[in-house]
Amino acid sequence: MGNIPTSVKHCLSYEQLIQDYPWLGSRLQEEKEMVPTRVKIQLINMLSETGLPVIEATSFVSSKWVPQMADHTEVLQAIHRSSHARYPVLTPNMHGFQDAVAAGATEVAVFGSASETFSQKNINCSIDDSMLRFEEVICTAKQQQIPVRGYVSCALGCPYEGPIEPTKVAEVVKRLYELGCYEVSLGDTIGVGTPGSMAKMLQYVMKEVPSSALAVHCHDTYGQALANILTALQMGICAVDSSVAGLGGCPYAQGASGNVSTEDVLYMLHGMGIKTGVDLSKVIEAGDFICKALNRKTNSKVAQARSKSS
Amino acid sequence: HNVQDGASAGKTLPERVKIVEVGPRDGLQNEKTVVPSEVKIHLIDMLSEAGLSVIEATSFVSPKWVPQMADQVEVMMGIHRRPGVSYPVLTPNLKGFLAAVNAGAAEVAIFGAASELFSKKNINCSVDESLQRFEVVTKAAKEAGVPVRGYVSCVLGCPYEGKVSPDKVAQVAKRLYSMGCYEISLGDTIGVGTPGGMTEMLQAVSREVPVNALAVHCHDTYGQALANILIALQMGISVVDSSVAGLGGCPYAQGASGNVATEDVVYMLHGLGIQTGVDLPKLMDAGAFICCSLNKKTSSKVAQATCKL
């Protein structure tokens, strides 16, 4: 009864690992305090020990806009890279891409939006213009054999425009994929999505791009993240973005939560018998470390429960 | 075939879901602060106005054990009963049942467990003994024309025993149903369940009890509640227990969360196009009221997000 067994088997029989992308790099950029470089490095090193296959390390956006990531070169050069993991970095344009490569980056990411207004307000240009920028980056990256991941924000709603048409999301995803992104992550930027809107959006997107090239990046601002991730899994998606300890609040709703916690996602996946290759207790340790360093409580319910139970 | 999955996941969902609001009883019973009767009454009245059709009002367990519910009679007499809304109360035994009916209760609830150890530690007797006690209550209730709802706790795990067998859950659910409970609420008491375990357990239980007589009572201690509820809906369950503002922590993990927040459940259901009859803004008002009275922050993410935008 129901669809769960099918999709779980699908993931298992194709031996596709669930890739978790703890957004520690970019999400630290939403934490108010400036995190010392050595703390970032230690966090990434701890995450490298957990078995996570992809860890977004930092961002090569100009430090004028994102001062928290000004130490991007130092971070990238100092981390111990595990042979089992990849360390993509954000590169909004050619300048950032070149700096990233010079600093030793071996994978990069570009950030598009399904909402025109969000694109204007966030990166100061239209979706079309942003694609031109990305095309340059992706072409150059291809020549240097550097894989590029694409992100599409506002996939389930925009803080300015409200609901976003699934056809628009599909269009933007398709463009990024055809430009050469090996994977496109669909972001519910303000966490307003529910399983209904997630299913609908994915139906449209999967008409244009194979599910094997898609990932979901759900925010937990309205508590819907795990239910939305479950829906995506049922539809064949096998890559999930998350953030250790649920780091990174929502810049559009002061004090509200943002990213879903890696710990909570893992708990669900492992409970369902889905392989991830990740050691949950080590992720919890990494979460404890960064929360202590930031002097704040974890947003992960699993971490809260584990630390409090007798 | 992936597109089919998504489409059929949508098709199997119920059109309407009944929410059983347990905040005033299960929620407040598990909060540290004891709340005055007027506050409880006002909360229940606000919840009635929010469109909820079932609101668990209080508990006729001895105040020796549950001092927070000592004002049970006052609360029952003080609430404004909205037509069409049911206000069930907990009745652990015949004594509690008679006191409840005397105080005007028109529906009662009994609480079993799928775990022997939990039963012993929680109500001081074995599962079998508890079911015998309940049979006395359901018999009396039948005679009085009072519907009885049954709860089974520890359906996806026990704080003492660990794993709980789905067949054991099915057995206990079946007995409660056979003795006359019109509905059985399956409780993930410590919130350890995940969609895999939920599926397995519901498959076992629905072989013994019809799915339209089942409800799920998920705890959010590990953040799994909404995912578990979604699975239950996909399997045909159309009754969901929840607690306004996520009232009621977990007594087995100090400081950890417990009940799932009604606001978050309603947000998901409405987003899925499922009717609940609940007015979300009015529900959030009730949540804001009780959190203010308890001097604590809401556990509902929807409430947190909405206040801050």
Tab-separated table of N, CA and C in Angstrom, chain A residues 4-112:
chain	number	residue	atom	x	y	z
A	4	ILE	N	5.829	4.262	-0.813
A	4	ILE	CA	7.143	4.261	-0.165
A	4	ILE	C	7.995	3.059	-0.527
A	5	PRO	N	7.528	1.852	-0.396
A	5	PRO	CA	8.393	0.699	-0.661
A	5	PRO	C	9.019	0.800	-2.052
A	6	THR	N	8.241	1.180	-3.048
A	6	THR	CA	8.787	1.254	-4.395
A	6	THR	C	9.964	2.202	-4.463
A	7	SER	N	9.778	3.401	-3.943
A	7	SER	CA	10.863	4.366	-4.115
A	7	SER	C	12.055	3.991	-3.253
A	8	VAL	N	11.843	3.411	-2.111
A	8	VAL	CA	12.976	2.990	-1.293
A	8	VAL	C	13.750	1.910	-2.030
A	9	LYS	N	13.039	0.937	-2.574
A	9	LYS	CA	13.716	-0.126	-3.323
A	9	LYS	C	14.472	0.482	-4.484
A	10	HIS	N	13.820	1.436	-5.134
A	10	HIS	CA	14.444	2.065	-6.296
A	10	HIS	C	15.812	2.614	-5.920
A	11	CYS	N	15.855	3.357	-4.819
A	11	CYS	CA	17.130	3.933	-4.390
A	11	CYS	C	18.113	2.832	-4.042
A	12	LEU	N	17.651	1.794	-3.329
A	12	LEU	CA	18.561	0.749	-2.906
A	12	LEU	C	19.044	-0.076	-4.098
A	13	SER	N	18.111	-0.479	-4.971
A	13	SER	CA	18.519	-1.392	-6.031
A	13	SER	C	19.436	-0.707	-7.028
A	14	TYR	N	19.282	0.572	-7.190
A	14	TYR	CA	20.203	1.257	-8.089
A	14	TYR	C	21.447	1.695	-7.337
A	15	GLU	N	21.525	1.307	-6.080
A	15	GLU	CA	22.672	1.615	-5.228
A	15	GLU	C	23.053	3.079	-5.296
A	16	GLN	N	22.031	3.894	-5.316
A	16	GLN	CA	22.343	5.323	-5.345
A	16	GLN	C	22.424	5.821	-3.926
A	17	LEU	N	23.491	6.430	-3.625
A	17	LEU	CA	23.652	6.965	-2.291
A	17	LEU	C	22.915	8.282	-2.184
A	18	ILE	N	22.390	8.512	-1.024
A	18	ILE	CA	21.791	9.811	-0.771
A	18	ILE	C	22.930	10.753	-0.438
A	19	GLN	N	23.064	11.749	-1.231
A	19	GLN	CA	24.156	12.676	-0.993
A	19	GLN	C	23.676	13.815	-0.126
A	20	ASP	N	24.358	14.013	0.935
A	20	ASP	CA	23.982	15.127	1.794
A	20	ASP	C	24.961	16.265	1.594
A	21	TYR	N	24.431	17.401	1.438
A	21	TYR	CA	25.261	18.569	1.213
A	21	TYR	C	25.114	19.525	2.381
A	22	PRO	N	25.850	19.329	3.457
A	22	PRO	CA	25.687	20.273	4.556
A	22	PRO	C	26.187	21.638	4.109
A	23	TRP	N	25.354	22.567	4.184
A	23	TRP	CA	25.627	23.900	3.663
A	23	TRP	C	26.405	24.752	4.613
A	24	LEU	N	27.369	24.112	5.249
A	24	LEU	CA	27.995	24.882	6.303
A	24	LEU	C	28.622	26.134	5.762
A	25	GLY	N	29.183	26.057	4.582
A	25	GLY	CA	29.845	27.235	4.044
A	25	GLY	C	28.870	28.373	3.874
A	26	SER	N	27.932	28.206	2.973
A	26	SER	CA	27.016	29.298	2.679
A	26	SER	C	26.115	29.599	3.839
A	27	ARG	N	25.789	28.615	4.630
A	27	ARG	CA	24.842	28.878	5.698
A	27	ARG	C	25.505	29.627	6.823
A	28	LEU	N	26.801	29.398	7.017
A	28	LEU	CA	27.475	30.200	8.029
A	28	LEU	C	27.367	31.663	7.644
A	29	GLN	N	27.157	31.912	6.365
A	29	GLN	CA	27.061	33.307	5.976
A	29	GLN	C	25.788	33.956	6.472
A	30	GLU	N	24.807	33.156	6.935
A	30	GLU	CA	23.603	33.753	7.496
A	30	GLU	C	23.647	33.862	9.003
A	31	GLU	N	24.657	33.263	9.617
A	31	GLU	CA	24.799	33.400	11.053
A	31	GLU	C	25.319	34.804	11.321
A	32	LYS	N	24.828	35.422	12.358
A	32	LYS	CA	25.157	36.831	12.552
A	32	LYS	C	26.627	37.075	12.894
A	33	GLU	N	27.161	36.244	13.786
A	33	GLU	CA	28.556	36.506	14.183
A	33	GLU	C	29.512	36.081	13.082
A	34	MET	N	30.664	36.700	13.071
A	34	MET	CA	31.719	36.279	12.160
A	34	MET	C	32.393	35.087	12.813
A	35	VAL	N	32.406	34.017	12.088
A	35	VAL	CA	32.995	32.805	12.629
A	35	VAL	C	34.491	32.791	12.306
A	36	PRO	N	35.326	32.564	13.300
A	36	PRO	CA	36.771	32.543	13.029
A	36	PRO	C	37.135	31.462	12.021
A	37	THR	N	38.132	31.753	11.218
A	37	THR	CA	38.546	30.839	10.153
A	37	THR	C	38.889	29.454	10.676
A	38	ARG	N	39.599	29.399	11.808
A	38	ARG	CA	40.007	28.081	12.316
A	38	ARG	C	38.795	27.235	12.714
A	39	VAL	N	37.735	27.894	13.149
A	39	VAL	CA	36.519	27.169	13.510
A	39	VAL	C	35.885	26.558	12.261
A	40	LYS	N	35.849	27.338	11.186
A	40	LYS	CA	35.283	26.831	9.930
A	40	LYS	C	36.079	25.615	9.465
A	41	ILE	N	37.401	25.757	9.546
A	41	ILE	CA	38.270	24.676	9.074
A	41	ILE	C	38.034	23.421	9.906
A	42	GLN	N	37.954	23.606	11.220
A	42	GLN	CA	37.738	22.439	12.063
A	42	GLN	C	36.384	21.787	11.782
A	43	LEU	N	35.380	22.599	11.581
A	43	LEU	CA	34.055	22.055	11.285
A	43	LEU	C	34.100	21.212	10.017
A	44	ILE	N	34.704	21.762	8.974
A	44	ILE	CA	34.776	21.017	7.714
A	44	ILE	C	35.561	19.728	7.900
A	45	ASN	N	36.645	19.804	8.640
A	45	ASN	CA	37.434	18.589	8.893
A	45	ASN	C	36.622	17.533	9.641
A	46	MET	N	35.843	17.984	10.610
A	46	MET	CA	35.005	17.030	11.347
A	46	MET	C	33.966	16.410	10.410
A	47	LEU	N	33.384	17.236	9.547
A	47	LEU	CA	32.377	16.722	8.621
A	47	LEU	C	32.998	15.740	7.628
A	48	SER	N	34.255	15.973	7.281
A	48	SER	CA	34.948	15.058	6.365
A	48	SER	C	35.091	13.674	6.977
A	49	GLU	N	35.100	13.609	8.293
A	49	GLU	CA	35.243	12.319	8.977
A	49	GLU	C	33.932	11.561	9.090
A	50	THR	N	32.836	12.184	8.743
A	50	THR	CA	31.532	11.551	8.964
A	50	THR	C	31.099	10.636	7.826
A	51	GLY	N	31.761	10.767	6.669
A	51	GLY	CA	31.323	9.985	5.523
A	51	GLY	C	30.478	10.777	4.540
A	52	LEU	N	30.221	12.034	4.852
A	52	LEU	CA	29.458	12.867	3.919
A	52	LEU	C	30.229	12.967	2.599
A	53	PRO	N	29.564	12.730	1.477
A	53	PRO	CA	30.293	12.709	0.214
A	53	PRO	C	30.521	14.098	-0.390
A	54	VAL	N	29.715	15.077	0.019
A	54	VAL	CA	29.866	16.416	-0.539
A	54	VAL	C	29.709	17.438	0.577
A	55	ILE	N	30.692	18.319	0.677
A	55	ILE	CA	30.659	19.346	1.731
A	55	ILE	C	30.954	20.696	1.087
A	56	GLU	N	29.951	21.545	1.062
A	56	GLU	CA	30.136	22.862	0.453
A	56	GLU	C	31.009	23.704	1.382
A	57	ALA	N	32.192	24.055	0.902
A	57	ALA	CA	33.204	24.585	1.815
A	57	ALA	C	33.152	26.093	2.042
A	58	THR	N	32.957	26.847	0.957
A	58	THR	CA	32.968	28.287	1.114
A	58	THR	C	32.393	28.941	-0.137
A	59	SER	N	32.508	30.267	-0.189
A	59	SER	CA	31.883	30.992	-1.279
A	59	SER	C	32.856	32.032	-1.817
A	60	PHE	N	32.986	32.059	-3.148
A	60	PHE	CA	33.860	33.066	-3.758
A	60	PHE	C	33.050	34.239	-4.301
A	61	VAL	N	32.069	34.625	-3.479
A	61	VAL	CA	31.336	35.862	-3.748
A	61	VAL	C	32.206	36.974	-3.156
A	62	SER	N	32.119	38.149	-3.716
A	62	SER	CA	32.957	39.250	-3.217
A	62	SER	C	32.707	39.493	-1.736
A	63	SER	N	33.796	39.666	-1.000
A	63	SER	CA	33.657	39.847	0.450
A	63	SER	C	32.957	41.154	0.802
A	64	LYS	N	32.783	41.993	-0.229
A	64	LYS	CA	31.989	43.217	-0.019
A	64	LYS	C	30.551	42.834	0.325
A	65	TRP	N	30.043	41.803	-0.384
A	65	TRP	CA	28.650	41.376	-0.202
A	65	TRP	C	28.505	40.358	0.912
A	66	VAL	N	29.490	39.476	1.025
A	66	VAL	CA	29.399	38.418	2.035
A	66	VAL	C	30.684	38.400	2.851
A	67	PRO	N	30.792	39.322	3.823
A	67	PRO	CA	32.031	39.415	4.606
A	67	PRO	C	32.372	38.131	5.363
A	68	GLN	N	31.309	37.353	5.720
A	68	GLN	CA	31.567	36.125	6.490
A	68	GLN	C	32.401	35.122	5.691
A	69	MET	N	32.461	35.300	4.360
A	69	MET	CA	33.196	34.336	3.530
A	69	MET	C	34.487	34.950	2.980
A	70	ALA	N	34.934	36.043	3.598
A	70	ALA	CA	36.136	36.717	3.100
A	70	ALA	C	37.377	35.830	3.166
A	71	ASP	N	37.332	34.865	4.086
A	71	ASP	CA	38.499	33.985	4.263
A	71	ASP	C	38.438	32.759	3.352
A	72	HIS	N	37.717	32.886	2.238
A	72	HIS	CA	37.487	31.706	1.394
A	72	HIS	C	38.773	30.995	0.965
A	73	THR	N	39.773	31.755	0.573
A	73	THR	CA	41.018	31.131	0.113
A	73	THR	C	41.689	30.376	1.245
A	74	GLU	N	41.770	31.029	2.388
A	74	GLU	CA	42.419	30.409	3.547
A	74	GLU	C	41.728	29.091	3.921
A	75	VAL	N	40.399	29.135	3.956
A	75	VAL	CA	39.626	27.944	4.328
A	75	VAL	C	39.901	26.814	3.347
A	76	LEU	N	39.768	27.116	2.074
A	76	LEU	CA	39.932	26.066	1.064
A	76	LEU	C	41.314	25.439	1.109
A	77	GLN	N	42.296	26.265	1.387
A	77	GLN	CA	43.669	25.742	1.376
A	77	GLN	C	44.011	24.970	2.640
A	78	ALA	N	43.322	25.294	3.748
A	78	ALA	CA	43.708	24.686	5.024
A	78	ALA	C	42.990	23.380	5.347
A	79	ILE	N	41.817	23.149	4.735
A	79	ILE	CA	41.065	21.948	5.113
A	79	ILE	C	41.780	20.670	4.678
A	80	HIS	N	41.554	19.597	5.460
A	80	HIS	CA	42.069	18.279	5.061
A	80	HIS	C	41.033	17.661	4.147
A	81	ARG	N	41.379	17.476	2.902
A	81	ARG	CA	40.371	16.923	2.006
A	81	ARG	C	40.363	15.401	2.092
A	82	SER	N	39.208	14.864	2.436
A	82	SER	CA	39.057	13.413	2.463
A	82	SER	C	38.977	12.906	1.030
A	83	SER	N	39.534	11.729	0.787
A	83	SER	CA	39.474	11.175	-0.575
A	83	SER	C	38.062	10.741	-0.922
A	84	HIS	N	37.187	10.644	0.107
A	84	HIS	CA	35.815	10.196	-0.142
A	84	HIS	C	34.854	11.348	-0.361
A	85	ALA	N	35.367	12.567	-0.265
A	85	ALA	CA	34.439	13.689	-0.335
A	85	ALA	C	34.857	14.707	-1.382
A	86	ARG	N	33.851	15.517	-1.770
A	86	ARG	CA	34.119	16.627	-2.677
A	86	ARG	C	33.779	17.922	-1.968
A	87	TYR	N	34.447	19.003	-2.366
A	87	TYR	CA	34.315	20.280	-1.653
A	87	TYR	C	33.961	21.416	-2.606
A	88	PRO	N	32.734	21.447	-3.099
A	88	PRO	CA	32.365	22.516	-4.030
A	88	PRO	C	32.352	23.877	-3.337
A	89	VAL	N	32.543	24.917	-4.150
A	89	VAL	CA	32.477	26.287	-3.637
A	89	VAL	C	31.598	27.109	-4.573
A	90	LEU	N	30.957	28.123	-3.995
A	90	LEU	CA	30.090	28.977	-4.797
A	90	LEU	C	30.918	29.942	-5.637
A	91	THR	N	30.535	30.078	-6.916
A	91	THR	CA	31.240	31.020	-7.795
A	91	THR	C	30.204	31.742	-8.642
A	92	PRO	N	29.879	32.986	-8.306
A	92	PRO	CA	28.805	33.679	-8.997
A	92	PRO	C	29.168	34.171	-10.397
A	93	ASN	N	30.452	34.261	-10.671
A	93	ASN	CA	30.883	34.845	-11.949
A	93	ASN	C	32.326	34.418	-12.250
A	94	MET	N	32.859	34.891	-13.366
A	94	MET	CA	34.199	34.481	-13.800
A	94	MET	C	35.267	34.866	-12.789
A	95	HIS	N	35.136	36.044	-12.253
A	95	HIS	CA	36.115	36.527	-11.269
A	95	HIS	C	36.205	35.565	-10.092
A	96	GLY	N	35.032	35.245	-9.557
A	96	GLY	CA	34.986	34.309	-8.428
A	96	GLY	C	35.505	32.943	-8.834
A	97	PHE	N	35.152	32.514	-10.050
A	97	PHE	CA	35.589	31.195	-10.528
A	97	PHE	C	37.117	31.133	-10.594
A	98	GLN	N	37.703	32.171	-11.157
A	98	GLN	CA	39.167	32.176	-11.279
A	98	GLN	C	39.853	32.159	-9.921
A	99	ASP	N	39.306	32.966	-9.000
A	99	ASP	CA	39.866	32.963	-7.639
A	99	ASP	C	39.746	31.586	-7.017
A	100	ALA	N	38.610	30.952	-7.259
A	100	ALA	CA	38.351	29.638	-6.659
A	100	ALA	C	39.358	28.616	-7.180
A	101	VAL	N	39.535	28.611	-8.480
A	101	VAL	CA	40.471	27.652	-9.073
A	101	VAL	C	41.889	27.918	-8.590
A	102	ALA	N	42.252	29.185	-8.531
A	102	ALA	CA	43.588	29.549	-8.029
A	102	ALA	C	43.776	29.072	-6.595
A	103	ALA	N	42.688	29.058	-5.832
A	103	ALA	CA	42.764	28.619	-4.431
A	103	ALA	C	42.686	27.104	-4.305
A	104	GLY	N	42.507	26.404	-5.430
A	104	GLY	CA	42.515	24.944	-5.372
A	104	GLY	C	41.164	24.275	-5.475
A	105	ALA	N	40.117	25.026	-5.840
A	105	ALA	CA	38.783	24.417	-5.943
A	105	ALA	C	38.742	23.391	-7.067
A	106	THR	N	38.060	22.276	-6.813
A	106	THR	CA	37.927	21.239	-7.846
A	106	THR	C	36.474	21.015	-8.237
A	107	GLU	N	35.577	21.789	-7.659
A	107	GLU	CA	34.171	21.750	-8.046
A	107	GLU	C	33.547	23.074	-7.661
A	108	VAL	N	32.651	23.576	-8.506
A	108	VAL	CA	32.029	24.871	-8.217
A	108	VAL	C	30.508	24.787	-8.337
A	109	ALA	N	29.866	25.851	-7.860
A	109	ALA	CA	28.407	25.905	-7.923
A	109	ALA	C	27.956	27.285	-8.346
A	110	VAL	N	26.858	27.311	-9.138
A	110	VAL	CA	26.266	28.580	-9.557
A	110	VAL	C	24.816	28.646	-9.095
A	111	PHE	N	24.335	29.842	-8.830
A	111	PHE	CA	23.065	30.059	-8.161
A	111	PHE	C	22.052	30.845	-8.970
A	112	GLY	N	21.078	30.155	-9.548
A	112	GLY	CA	20.047	30.864	-10.293
A	112	GLY	C	18.775	30.975	-9.484
